[in-house]
Amino acid sequence: MGYKYLNMNQKYTVKDIERKKDYLSIKWGDNFKSKFHFLWLRDNCPTAIHPTANMRVFNILTISKDIFPKEYKLHNKKLKINWSEDKHESKFDLKWLRDHCYTEINNKKYKTPYIFWDGNLKKNFNKIKLDHNKIIRQDNYLKKWLELLHSYGFAIVRNSPTRKKSGFKILNRISHHRETFFGTPFEVINIPKPNNTAYTAQALRNHTDLPYFEYAPGYQFLHCLVNDATGGKSSVVDGFAIADYLRKKESDVFKLLTTTHVKFKDTDYTQKAIRILHSPIITLTKDNDFNDIRFSMAAMGAVDINPSKMKKFYEAYQYFASLLQNTKFKIDFRLEAGDIFCFNNRRVLHGRTEFDPNSGNRHLQGYYVERDEIIARLNYFNKIKV
Ligand code: OGA
Ligand code: ZN
């Protein structure tokens, strides 16, 4: 304990400061060396930030690019700087500076928040099951749900009420929902003259919803109100785990799926809108982690890539589709009344088998929530500093 305290103390004390051409070089008590560029320092002067709104009020255009510290000194765990312009003085808290040291932040190796899973997760299915009322009542249990959603991209909330629209209560524990032209909740039930194949009794192959939106909904919550019909079994598969498998084992397929802009479209006859989006099936983040998966045989338009690329693309597409149905990766399960099937819609694909509407009723209500909302609430519970 004492040792740790000493270390923390050292980390936030300064051994040496040197003024270089564009930055101050600070050597800390633990011998780590940081660079703090003059413009960065002036822009992050504590007076630049509104005390309650916690937003920057300073205008970067009010200084020149040549601003520099005329004088600097340490005083009472603060770094004081007198600037060459505007007679301005800044007082930086040393702890704040070290915690925002971008030399250190950029040295850190990226660590993915995702835990990939495959068909074996079925053996530990209880791991992803949670209780509705505990989420409503306990913040630390709500946090557990959010952590599962963020890391596994999949959870089943059990024992929820089966009243219509009662899904709002648990979703509002997170935040507001994402609206779409389907309305909220959307009714997954077979109807005459369906405007979407989800509103039939037919099978839905594993897919992500709404891939034709530039910003497809981040999470989906399918609340099962009744499921008495024969058939209608659910399936779920981790698209990131499959993408990871391809990256490691089938790099040609991976390259095609991350670089070919395929066409997604929606021409719902009840809407006065035609939606078209070109995007790769797999996209990556700046850290080369997985960003999103867009896949729906139903919502795929007539692909319009260069003819010289069509054959190879179709081979890769078909291979990806086959992995989505492969029992090595996918899990089949049955939704019971009161279950809420929750998943990251830009990672995890979902589907159902055909059901017999004459044998009983099947009715789900669907809600979308943005990925931002899950992550922002987790940051809040984890007291993440910015
Ligand atoms: C959907 C859907 C699955 C189901 O409505 O988008 O995929 O089990 N439904 O009915
Ligand atoms: Zn769907």
mmCIF file of C-alpha atoms and ligand atoms in Angstrom:
data_model
loop_
_atom_site.group_PDB
_atom_site.id
_atom_site.type_symbol
_atom_site.label_atom_id
_atom_site.label_comp_id
_atom_site.label_asym_id
_atom_site.label_seq_id
_atom_site.Cartn_x
_atom_site.Cartn_y
_atom_site.Cartn_z
ATOM 1 C CA MET A 1 0.000 0.000 0.000
ATOM 2 C CA GLY A 2 2.712 2.441 1.093
ATOM 3 C CA TYR A 3 4.807 1.477 -1.899
ATOM 4 C CA LYS A 4 1.943 2.096 -4.303
ATOM 5 C CA TYR A 5 1.298 5.469 -2.727
ATOM 6 C CA LEU A 6 4.937 6.412 -3.204
ATOM 7 C CA ASN A 7 4.753 5.406 -6.866
ATOM 8 C CA MET A 8 1.612 7.419 -7.497
ATOM 9 C CA ASN A 9 3.217 10.376 -5.785
ATOM 10 C CA GLN A 10 6.302 10.123 -7.967
ATOM 11 C CA LYS A 11 4.215 9.907 -11.074
ATOM 12 C CA TYR A 12 2.670 13.295 -10.378
ATOM 13 C CA THR A 13 5.827 15.150 -9.333
ATOM 14 C CA VAL A 14 8.121 16.888 -11.764
ATOM 15 C CA LYS A 15 11.878 16.322 -11.835
ATOM 16 C CA ASP A 16 12.756 18.575 -14.710
ATOM 17 C CA ILE A 17 11.251 20.888 -17.334
ATOM 18 C CA GLU A 18 12.963 21.973 -20.526
ATOM 19 C CA ARG A 19 11.669 24.343 -23.155
ATOM 20 C CA LYS A 20 12.185 22.989 -26.667
ATOM 21 C CA LYS A 21 11.314 24.665 -29.972
ATOM 22 C CA ASP A 22 7.595 23.754 -30.035
ATOM 23 C CA TYR A 23 6.957 22.076 -26.699
ATOM 24 C CA LEU A 24 7.821 21.754 -23.028
ATOM 25 C CA SER A 25 9.548 18.524 -22.160
ATOM 26 C CA ILE A 26 8.620 17.349 -18.665
ATOM 27 C CA LYS A 27 10.489 14.628 -16.830
ATOM 28 C CA TRP A 28 8.340 13.167 -14.080
ATOM 29 C CA GLY A 29 9.296 11.592 -10.738
ATOM 30 C CA ASP A 30 8.963 8.123 -12.289
ATOM 31 C CA ASN A 31 11.366 9.240 -15.070
ATOM 32 C CA PHE A 32 8.690 9.238 -17.772
ATOM 33 C CA LYS A 33 9.204 12.067 -20.280
ATOM 34 C CA SER A 34 6.214 13.918 -21.756
ATOM 35 C CA LYS A 35 5.934 16.419 -24.549
ATOM 36 C CA PHE A 36 3.414 19.233 -24.199
ATOM 37 C CA HIS A 37 3.170 21.397 -27.281
ATOM 38 C CA PHE A 38 2.702 25.142 -26.720
ATOM 39 C CA LEU A 39 -0.508 25.393 -28.739
ATOM 40 C CA TRP A 40 -1.941 22.344 -26.986
ATOM 41 C CA LEU A 41 -1.108 23.844 -23.581
ATOM 42 C CA ARG A 42 -2.642 27.214 -24.378
ATOM 43 C CA ASP A 43 -5.752 25.531 -25.817
ATOM 44 C CA ASN A 44 -6.123 23.454 -22.640
ATOM 45 C CA CYS A 45 -5.494 26.248 -20.136
ATOM 46 C CA PRO A 46 -8.059 25.689 -17.323
ATOM 47 C CA THR A 47 -9.492 29.153 -18.064
ATOM 48 C CA ALA A 48 -10.337 27.903 -21.568
ATOM 49 C CA ILE A 49 -13.068 25.709 -20.104
ATOM 50 C CA HIS A 50 -16.422 26.946 -18.827
ATOM 51 C CA PRO A 51 -16.625 26.068 -15.100
ATOM 52 C CA THR A 52 -20.089 24.511 -15.157
ATOM 53 C CA ALA A 53 -20.738 23.703 -18.815
ATOM 54 C CA ASN A 54 -17.316 21.997 -18.896
ATOM 55 C CA MET A 55 -16.925 22.996 -22.519
ATOM 56 C CA ARG A 56 -14.209 25.020 -24.201
ATOM 57 C CA VAL A 57 -14.966 28.728 -24.456
ATOM 58 C CA PHE A 58 -11.475 29.617 -25.686
ATOM 59 C CA ASN A 59 -11.206 30.381 -29.402
ATOM 60 C CA ILE A 60 -8.071 28.946 -31.027
ATOM 61 C CA LEU A 61 -8.139 31.836 -33.542
ATOM 62 C CA THR A 62 -7.264 34.372 -30.817
ATOM 63 C CA ILE A 63 -3.614 33.218 -30.650
ATOM 64 C CA SER A 64 -0.914 32.912 -33.294
ATOM 65 C CA LYS A 65 0.748 29.645 -34.221
ATOM 66 C CA ASP A 66 4.010 31.028 -32.781
ATOM 67 C CA ILE A 67 2.812 31.451 -29.194
ATOM 68 C CA PHE A 68 5.363 30.288 -26.590
ATOM 69 C CA PRO A 69 5.882 30.347 -22.812
ATOM 70 C CA LYS A 70 7.886 33.459 -21.912
ATOM 71 C CA GLU A 71 8.279 32.103 -18.406
ATOM 72 C CA TYR A 72 7.353 28.888 -16.678
ATOM 73 C CA LYS A 73 7.746 27.670 -13.129
ATOM 74 C CA LEU A 74 6.429 25.121 -10.649
ATOM 75 C CA HIS A 75 4.441 26.312 -7.682
ATOM 76 C CA ASN A 76 2.204 24.328 -5.290
ATOM 77 C CA LYS A 77 1.756 21.273 -7.571
ATOM 78 C CA LYS A 78 0.938 23.619 -10.439
ATOM 79 C CA LEU A 79 2.797 24.524 -13.571
ATOM 80 C CA LYS A 80 2.544 28.273 -14.138
ATOM 81 C CA ILE A 81 3.088 29.636 -17.630
ATOM 82 C CA ASN A 82 3.278 33.251 -18.753
ATOM 83 C CA TRP A 83 2.493 33.341 -22.429
ATOM 84 C CA SER A 84 4.093 35.477 -25.103
ATOM 85 C CA GLU A 85 0.675 36.727 -26.174
ATOM 86 C CA ASP A 86 -2.234 38.517 -24.461
ATOM 87 C CA LYS A 87 -0.322 38.714 -21.141
ATOM 88 C CA HIS A 88 -2.129 35.497 -20.333
ATOM 89 C CA GLU A 89 -1.139 33.272 -17.444
ATOM 90 C CA SER A 90 -2.052 29.558 -17.227
ATOM 91 C CA LYS A 91 -1.934 27.394 -14.112
ATOM 92 C CA PHE A 92 -1.970 23.688 -14.812
ATOM 93 C CA ASP A 93 -2.652 21.069 -12.217
ATOM 94 C CA LEU A 94 0.258 18.572 -12.500
ATOM 95 C CA LYS A 95 -2.037 15.593 -12.029
ATOM 96 C CA TRP A 96 -4.252 16.771 -14.873
ATOM 97 C CA LEU A 97 -1.225 17.182 -17.133
ATOM 98 C CA ARG A 98 0.118 13.723 -16.406
ATOM 99 C CA ASP A 99 -3.323 12.120 -16.791
ATOM 100 C CA HIS A 100 -3.682 13.774 -20.199
ATOM 101 C CA CYS A 101 -0.109 13.143 -21.327
ATOM 102 C CA TYR A 102 -0.526 12.226 -24.976
ATOM 103 C CA THR A 103 3.017 10.858 -25.211
ATOM 104 C CA GLU A 104 1.940 8.150 -22.784
ATOM 105 C CA ILE A 105 -1.586 7.688 -24.157
ATOM 106 C CA ASN A 106 -0.210 7.120 -27.650
ATOM 107 C CA ASN A 107 2.323 4.583 -26.385
ATOM 108 C CA LYS A 108 -0.431 2.344 -25.064
ATOM 109 C CA LYS A 109 -1.279 -0.676 -27.141
ATOM 110 C CA TYR A 110 -4.932 -0.788 -28.251
ATOM 111 C CA LYS A 111 -6.974 -3.375 -26.375
ATOM 112 C CA THR A 112 -10.258 -4.557 -27.864
ATOM 113 C CA PRO A 113 -13.340 -4.425 -25.614
ATOM 114 C CA TYR A 114 -14.857 -7.387 -27.470
ATOM 115 C CA ILE A 115 -14.916 -11.009 -26.387
ATOM 116 C CA PHE A 116 -15.547 -13.216 -29.403
ATOM 117 C CA TRP A 117 -17.763 -16.272 -29.015
ATOM 118 C CA ASP A 118 -18.942 -19.181 -31.109
ATOM 119 C CA GLY A 119 -21.332 -22.144 -30.884
ATOM 120 C CA ASN A 120 -19.660 -23.278 -27.638
ATOM 121 C CA LEU A 121 -21.262 -20.385 -25.769
ATOM 122 C CA LYS A 122 -24.454 -22.472 -25.732
ATOM 123 C CA LYS A 123 -22.829 -24.619 -23.033
ATOM 124 C CA ASN A 124 -22.494 -21.517 -20.824
ATOM 125 C CA PHE A 125 -25.750 -19.943 -21.877
ATOM 126 C CA ASN A 126 -26.577 -18.863 -18.318
ATOM 127 C CA LYS A 127 -23.662 -16.474 -18.520
ATOM 128 C CA ILE A 128 -25.566 -14.199 -20.894
ATOM 129 C CA LYS A 129 -28.957 -14.500 -19.167
ATOM 130 C CA LEU A 130 -30.126 -11.780 -16.809
ATOM 131 C CA ASP A 131 -33.163 -11.032 -14.701
ATOM 132 C CA HIS A 132 -35.493 -8.190 -15.709
ATOM 133 C CA ASN A 133 -36.411 -6.891 -12.265
ATOM 134 C CA LYS A 134 -32.838 -6.855 -11.029
ATOM 135 C CA ILE A 135 -31.913 -4.600 -13.948
ATOM 136 C CA ILE A 136 -34.756 -2.281 -13.015
ATOM 137 C CA ARG A 137 -33.786 -2.155 -9.337
ATOM 138 C CA GLN A 138 -29.994 -2.378 -9.095
ATOM 139 C CA ASP A 139 -27.489 -0.069 -10.763
ATOM 140 C CA ASN A 140 -24.622 -2.548 -10.460
ATOM 141 C CA TYR A 141 -26.738 -5.219 -12.166
ATOM 142 C CA LEU A 142 -27.685 -2.757 -14.898
ATOM 143 C CA LYS A 143 -23.944 -2.207 -15.329
ATOM 144 C CA LYS A 144 -23.433 -5.969 -15.634
ATOM 145 C CA TRP A 145 -26.008 -6.044 -18.450
ATOM 146 C CA LEU A 146 -24.256 -3.180 -20.247
ATOM 147 C CA GLU A 147 -20.892 -4.907 -19.872
ATOM 148 C CA LEU A 148 -22.272 -8.089 -21.410
ATOM 149 C CA LEU A 149 -23.783 -6.127 -24.274
ATOM 150 C CA HIS A 150 -20.521 -4.320 -24.914
ATOM 151 C CA SER A 151 -18.176 -7.307 -24.629
ATOM 152 C CA TYR A 152 -20.295 -10.223 -25.934
ATOM 153 C CA GLY A 153 -22.718 -8.118 -27.973
ATOM 154 C CA PHE A 154 -25.503 -10.397 -26.812
ATOM 155 C CA ALA A 155 -27.704 -11.029 -23.757
ATOM 156 C CA ILE A 156 -31.120 -12.430 -22.914
ATOM 157 C CA VAL A 157 -33.188 -10.679 -20.275
ATOM 158 C CA ARG A 158 -35.599 -13.141 -18.660
ATOM 159 C CA ASN A 159 -38.799 -12.800 -16.632
ATOM 160 C CA SER A 160 -39.910 -9.509 -18.139
ATOM 161 C CA PRO A 161 -43.580 -8.562 -18.221
ATOM 162 C CA THR A 162 -45.431 -9.551 -21.406
ATOM 163 C CA ARG A 163 -47.588 -6.433 -21.586
ATOM 164 C CA LYS A 164 -47.348 -4.565 -24.871
ATOM 165 C CA LYS A 165 -44.742 -1.756 -24.876
ATOM 166 C CA SER A 166 -43.445 -2.819 -21.449
ATOM 167 C CA GLY A 167 -39.951 -3.060 -22.987
ATOM 168 C CA PHE A 168 -39.637 0.722 -22.679
ATOM 169 C CA LYS A 169 -39.132 0.472 -18.942
ATOM 170 C CA ILE A 170 -35.923 -1.513 -19.154
ATOM 171 C CA LEU A 171 -34.611 0.396 -22.181
ATOM 172 C CA ASN A 172 -35.117 3.673 -20.378
ATOM 173 C CA ARG A 173 -32.736 2.365 -17.703
ATOM 174 C CA ILE A 174 -30.141 2.845 -20.439
ATOM 175 C CA SER A 175 -31.402 5.867 -22.340
ATOM 176 C CA HIS A 176 -33.818 6.842 -25.102
ATOM 177 C CA HIS A 177 -34.466 4.635 -28.134
ATOM 178 C CA ARG A 178 -33.556 5.102 -31.789
ATOM 179 C CA GLU A 179 -36.597 5.882 -33.897
ATOM 180 C CA THR A 180 -37.093 4.484 -37.395
ATOM 181 C CA PHE A 181 -39.907 4.488 -39.919
ATOM 182 C CA PHE A 182 -41.077 1.154 -38.488
ATOM 183 C CA GLY A 183 -42.146 2.969 -35.307
ATOM 184 C CA THR A 184 -41.281 1.960 -31.736
ATOM 185 C CA PRO A 185 -41.818 -0.688 -30.801
ATOM 186 C CA PHE A 186 -42.070 -2.385 -34.184
ATOM 187 C CA GLU A 187 -44.408 -5.343 -34.290
ATOM 188 C CA VAL A 188 -42.829 -8.637 -35.368
ATOM 189 C CA ILE A 189 -45.958 -10.571 -36.218
ATOM 190 C CA ASN A 190 -47.235 -12.109 -39.439
ATOM 191 C CA ILE A 191 -49.620 -9.757 -41.214
ATOM 192 C CA PRO A 192 -51.482 -9.841 -44.544
ATOM 193 C CA LYS A 193 -49.693 -8.030 -47.427
ATOM 194 C CA PRO A 194 -46.435 -7.743 -45.448
ATOM 195 C CA ASN A 195 -44.158 -4.768 -46.182
ATOM 196 C CA ASN A 196 -41.170 -6.681 -44.777
ATOM 197 C CA THR A 197 -40.250 -10.386 -44.691
ATOM 198 C CA ALA A 198 -39.962 -10.103 -40.890
ATOM 199 C CA TYR A 199 -43.748 -9.656 -40.877
ATOM 200 C CA THR A 200 -44.376 -13.078 -42.429
ATOM 201 C CA ALA A 201 -44.170 -16.551 -40.931
ATOM 202 C CA GLN A 202 -41.188 -17.380 -43.143
ATOM 203 C CA ALA A 203 -37.660 -18.173 -42.003
ATOM 204 C CA LEU A 204 -35.252 -15.230 -41.708
ATOM 205 C CA ARG A 205 -31.642 -16.166 -42.377
ATOM 206 C CA ASN A 206 -29.052 -14.637 -40.055
ATOM 207 C CA HIS A 207 -28.889 -10.925 -40.798
ATOM 208 C CA THR A 208 -28.308 -7.470 -39.358
ATOM 209 C CA ASP A 209 -31.283 -5.098 -39.412
ATOM 210 C CA LEU A 210 -31.497 -1.979 -41.569
ATOM 211 C CA PRO A 211 -28.126 -2.296 -43.338
ATOM 212 C CA TYR A 212 -29.275 0.320 -45.870
ATOM 213 C CA PHE A 213 -29.014 3.090 -43.245
ATOM 214 C CA GLU A 214 -25.758 5.046 -43.243
ATOM 215 C CA TYR A 215 -25.901 4.621 -39.484
ATOM 216 C CA ALA A 216 -27.586 1.285 -38.836
ATOM 217 C CA PRO A 217 -29.092 0.942 -35.334
ATOM 218 C CA GLY A 218 -26.442 -0.103 -32.822
ATOM 219 C CA TYR A 219 -28.531 -2.383 -30.638
ATOM 220 C CA GLN A 220 -31.735 -4.288 -31.073
ATOM 221 C CA PHE A 221 -34.075 -5.594 -28.378
ATOM 222 C CA LEU A 222 -36.615 -8.202 -29.408
ATOM 223 C CA HIS A 223 -39.161 -8.580 -26.638
ATOM 224 C CA CYS A 224 -41.078 -11.858 -26.862
ATOM 225 C CA LEU A 225 -44.695 -11.386 -25.757
ATOM 226 C CA VAL A 226 -45.970 -14.754 -26.941
ATOM 227 C CA ASN A 227 -44.372 -17.675 -28.740
ATOM 228 C CA ASP A 228 -46.830 -20.590 -28.856
ATOM 229 C CA ALA A 229 -46.557 -21.427 -32.545
ATOM 230 C CA THR A 230 -44.576 -24.414 -33.721
ATOM 231 C CA GLY A 231 -41.273 -23.407 -35.314
ATOM 232 C CA GLY A 232 -39.974 -19.855 -34.973
ATOM 233 C CA LYS A 233 -36.719 -20.857 -33.278
ATOM 234 C CA SER A 234 -34.148 -18.075 -32.985
ATOM 235 C CA SER A 235 -30.527 -18.083 -34.061
ATOM 236 C CA VAL A 236 -27.627 -15.824 -33.181
ATOM 237 C CA VAL A 237 -24.048 -15.603 -34.425
ATOM 238 C CA ASP A 238 -21.071 -13.372 -33.586
ATOM 239 C CA GLY A 239 -20.200 -11.578 -36.837
ATOM 240 C CA PHE A 240 -16.979 -10.188 -35.327
ATOM 241 C CA ALA A 241 -15.825 -13.709 -34.384
ATOM 242 C CA ILE A 242 -16.376 -14.816 -37.981
ATOM 243 C CA ALA A 243 -14.619 -11.720 -39.323
ATOM 244 C CA ASP A 244 -11.722 -12.489 -36.989
ATOM 245 C CA TYR A 245 -11.610 -16.072 -38.242
ATOM 246 C CA LEU A 246 -11.483 -14.783 -41.831
ATOM 247 C CA ARG A 247 -8.792 -12.251 -41.019
ATOM 248 C CA LYS A 248 -6.623 -15.032 -39.601
ATOM 249 C CA LYS A 249 -7.436 -17.930 -41.941
ATOM 250 C CA GLU A 250 -8.840 -16.547 -45.200
ATOM 251 C CA SER A 251 -7.164 -13.219 -45.772
ATOM 252 C CA ASP A 252 -8.315 -12.958 -49.420
ATOM 253 C CA VAL A 253 -11.963 -13.329 -48.406
ATOM 254 C CA PHE A 254 -11.420 -10.855 -45.581
ATOM 255 C CA LYS A 255 -9.889 -8.308 -47.945
ATOM 256 C CA LEU A 256 -12.784 -8.606 -50.393
ATOM 257 C CA LEU A 257 -15.408 -8.224 -47.674
ATOM 258 C CA THR A 258 -13.693 -5.186 -46.146
ATOM 259 C CA THR A 259 -13.091 -3.364 -49.436
ATOM 260 C CA THR A 260 -15.983 -4.179 -51.782
ATOM 261 C CA HIS A 261 -18.819 -1.663 -51.630
ATOM 262 C CA VAL A 262 -21.968 -3.696 -52.065
ATOM 263 C CA LYS A 263 -25.426 -2.216 -52.462
ATOM 264 C CA PHE A 264 -28.102 -2.371 -49.755
ATOM 265 C CA LYS A 265 -31.583 -1.035 -50.377
ATOM 266 C CA ASP A 266 -35.064 -0.659 -49.006
ATOM 267 C CA THR A 267 -38.208 0.024 -51.028
ATOM 268 C CA ASP A 268 -40.889 -0.613 -48.397
ATOM 269 C CA TYR A 269 -44.196 -0.006 -50.195
ATOM 270 C CA THR A 270 -45.727 1.762 -47.177
ATOM 271 C CA GLN A 271 -42.998 4.439 -47.300
ATOM 272 C CA LYS A 272 -42.518 7.417 -49.568
ATOM 273 C CA ALA A 273 -38.763 6.828 -49.500
ATOM 274 C CA ILE A 274 -36.187 4.833 -51.427
ATOM 275 C CA ARG A 275 -33.122 4.005 -49.383
ATOM 276 C CA ILE A 276 -29.816 3.029 -50.980
ATOM 277 C CA LEU A 277 -26.424 2.566 -49.347
ATOM 278 C CA HIS A 278 -23.105 1.281 -50.686
ATOM 279 C CA SER A 279 -20.829 -0.172 -48.026
ATOM 280 C CA PRO A 280 -18.458 -3.071 -47.422
ATOM 281 C CA ILE A 281 -19.937 -5.975 -45.433
ATOM 282 C CA ILE A 282 -17.184 -5.677 -42.811
ATOM 283 C CA THR A 283 -15.753 -2.300 -41.780
ATOM 284 C CA LEU A 284 -12.833 -1.594 -39.433
ATOM 285 C CA THR A 285 -11.962 1.150 -36.944
ATOM 286 C CA LYS A 286 -8.866 3.373 -36.895
ATOM 287 C CA ASP A 287 -7.252 0.743 -34.636
ATOM 288 C CA ASN A 288 -8.088 -2.008 -37.129
ATOM 289 C CA ASP A 289 -10.625 -3.447 -34.737
ATOM 290 C CA PHE A 290 -14.036 -4.407 -36.118
ATOM 291 C CA ASN A 291 -16.436 -1.526 -36.579
ATOM 292 C CA ASP A 292 -19.518 -3.086 -38.049
ATOM 293 C CA ILE A 293 -21.013 -5.936 -39.996
ATOM 294 C CA ARG A 294 -23.785 -5.318 -42.521
ATOM 295 C CA PHE A 295 -25.350 -8.412 -43.893
ATOM 296 C CA SER A 296 -28.823 -9.231 -45.082
ATOM 297 C CA MET A 297 -29.561 -11.353 -48.122
ATOM 298 C CA ALA A 298 -33.044 -9.823 -48.002
ATOM 299 C CA ALA A 299 -31.910 -6.185 -48.065
ATOM 300 C CA MET A 300 -29.028 -6.603 -50.488
ATOM 301 C CA GLY A 301 -29.608 -4.775 -53.766
ATOM 302 C CA ALA A 302 -28.374 -5.942 -57.155
ATOM 303 C CA VAL A 303 -24.624 -5.612 -56.584
ATOM 304 C CA ASP A 304 -23.112 -3.130 -59.042
ATOM 305 C CA ILE A 305 -19.348 -3.503 -58.676
ATOM 306 C CA ASN A 306 -16.904 -3.675 -61.583
ATOM 307 C CA PRO A 307 -17.539 -6.879 -63.632
ATOM 308 C CA SER A 308 -13.886 -7.920 -63.214
ATOM 309 C CA LYS A 309 -14.531 -8.205 -59.443
ATOM 310 C CA MET A 310 -17.935 -9.899 -59.464
ATOM 311 C CA LYS A 311 -16.889 -13.570 -59.505
ATOM 312 C CA LYS A 312 -14.386 -13.244 -56.664
ATOM 313 C CA PHE A 313 -16.772 -11.095 -54.635
ATOM 314 C CA TYR A 314 -19.594 -13.640 -54.927
ATOM 315 C CA GLU A 315 -17.296 -16.454 -53.826
ATOM 316 C CA ALA A 316 -16.310 -14.468 -50.719
ATOM 317 C CA TYR A 317 -19.915 -13.450 -50.028
ATOM 318 C CA GLN A 318 -21.165 -17.007 -50.299
ATOM 319 C CA TYR A 319 -18.388 -18.262 -48.036
ATOM 320 C CA PHE A 320 -19.230 -15.632 -45.413
ATOM 321 C CA ALA A 321 -22.938 -16.560 -45.663
ATOM 322 C CA SER A 322 -22.058 -20.222 -45.114
ATOM 323 C CA LEU A 323 -20.091 -19.413 -41.939
ATOM 324 C CA LEU A 324 -23.082 -17.484 -40.593
ATOM 325 C CA GLN A 325 -25.120 -20.696 -40.736
ATOM 326 C CA ASN A 326 -22.309 -22.964 -39.553
ATOM 327 C CA THR A 327 -22.893 -24.693 -36.187
ATOM 328 C CA LYS A 328 -19.253 -24.017 -35.279
ATOM 329 C CA PHE A 329 -20.303 -20.372 -34.947
ATOM 330 C CA LYS A 330 -24.073 -20.031 -34.566
ATOM 331 C CA ILE A 331 -26.354 -20.797 -31.633
ATOM 332 C CA ASP A 332 -30.014 -21.886 -31.914
ATOM 333 C CA PHE A 333 -32.388 -21.243 -29.051
ATOM 334 C CA ARG A 334 -36.047 -20.651 -28.383
ATOM 335 C CA LEU A 335 -37.423 -17.344 -27.131
ATOM 336 C CA GLU A 336 -39.976 -17.745 -24.363
ATOM 337 C CA ALA A 337 -42.674 -15.230 -23.483
ATOM 338 C CA GLY A 338 -40.985 -12.656 -21.232
ATOM 339 C CA ASP A 339 -37.543 -12.966 -22.843
ATOM 340 C CA ILE A 340 -35.845 -9.933 -24.341
ATOM 341 C CA PHE A 341 -33.236 -10.906 -26.927
ATOM 342 C CA CYS A 342 -30.677 -8.064 -26.859
ATOM 343 C CA PHE A 343 -27.793 -7.732 -29.298
ATOM 344 C CA ASN A 344 -25.353 -5.387 -30.978
ATOM 345 C CA ASN A 345 -27.005 -5.107 -34.381
ATOM 346 C CA ARG A 346 -23.775 -3.980 -36.038
ATOM 347 C CA ARG A 347 -21.908 -7.052 -34.835
ATOM 348 C CA VAL A 348 -24.230 -9.940 -34.024
ATOM 349 C CA LEU A 349 -26.533 -11.430 -36.653
ATOM 350 C CA HIS A 350 -29.912 -12.879 -35.820
ATOM 351 C CA GLY A 351 -32.494 -15.037 -37.539
ATOM 352 C CA ARG A 352 -35.443 -17.351 -37.024
ATOM 353 C CA THR A 353 -36.827 -20.531 -38.519
ATOM 354 C CA GLU A 354 -40.210 -20.641 -40.216
ATOM 355 C CA PHE A 355 -43.237 -20.949 -37.922
ATOM 356 C CA ASP A 356 -46.756 -22.253 -38.413
ATOM 357 C CA PRO A 357 -49.191 -19.379 -37.746
ATOM 358 C CA ASN A 358 -52.110 -21.832 -37.553
ATOM 359 C CA SER A 359 -50.545 -23.704 -34.644
ATOM 360 C CA GLY A 360 -50.462 -20.746 -32.202
ATOM 361 C CA ASN A 361 -49.424 -17.121 -31.776
ATOM 362 C CA ARG A 362 -46.030 -15.546 -32.148
ATOM 363 C CA HIS A 363 -45.531 -11.867 -31.371
ATOM 364 C CA LEU A 364 -42.325 -9.957 -30.666
ATOM 365 C CA GLN A 365 -41.949 -6.215 -30.147
ATOM 366 C CA GLY A 366 -38.717 -4.674 -31.345
ATOM 367 C CA TYR A 367 -36.785 -1.629 -30.158
ATOM 368 C CA TYR A 368 -33.533 -0.053 -31.300
ATOM 369 C CA VAL A 369 -31.005 1.811 -29.161
ATOM 370 C CA GLU A 370 -27.759 3.408 -30.352
ATOM 371 C CA ARG A 371 -24.392 1.892 -29.494
ATOM 372 C CA ASP A 372 -23.372 5.333 -28.148
ATOM 373 C CA GLU A 373 -25.958 5.041 -25.386
ATOM 374 C CA ILE A 374 -24.628 1.707 -24.096
ATOM 375 C CA ILE A 375 -21.013 2.902 -24.134
ATOM 376 C CA ALA A 376 -21.818 6.322 -22.629
ATOM 377 C CA ARG A 377 -23.699 4.729 -19.702
ATOM 378 C CA LEU A 378 -20.828 2.293 -19.137
ATOM 379 C CA ASN A 379 -18.347 5.200 -19.131
ATOM 380 C CA TYR A 380 -20.550 6.906 -16.567
ATOM 381 C CA PHE A 381 -20.690 3.856 -14.282
ATOM 382 C CA ASN A 382 -16.945 3.368 -14.680
ATOM 383 C CA LYS A 383 -16.339 7.067 -13.896
ATOM 384 C CA ILE A 384 -14.184 7.449 -16.998
ATOM 385 C CA LYS A 385 -12.158 10.676 -16.935
ATOM 386 C CA VAL A 386 -12.030 12.814 -20.059
HETATM 387 C C1 OGA B 1 -36.725 -8.820 -37.273
HETATM 388 C C2 OGA B 1 -36.328 -10.207 -36.996
HETATM 389 C C3 OGA B 1 -36.670 -12.196 -35.736
HETATM 390 C C4 OGA B 1 -37.766 -13.057 -35.234
HETATM 391 O O1 OGA B 1 -37.876 -8.464 -37.019
HETATM 392 O O2 OGA B 1 -35.850 -8.042 -37.750
HETATM 393 O O3 OGA B 1 -35.271 -10.560 -37.402
HETATM 394 O O4 OGA B 1 -37.452 -13.919 -34.425
HETATM 395 N N1 OGA B 1 -37.133 -10.969 -36.270
HETATM 396 O O5 OGA B 1 -38.906 -12.901 -35.645
HETATM 397 ZN ZN ZN B 2 -34.066 -8.728 -37.936
#
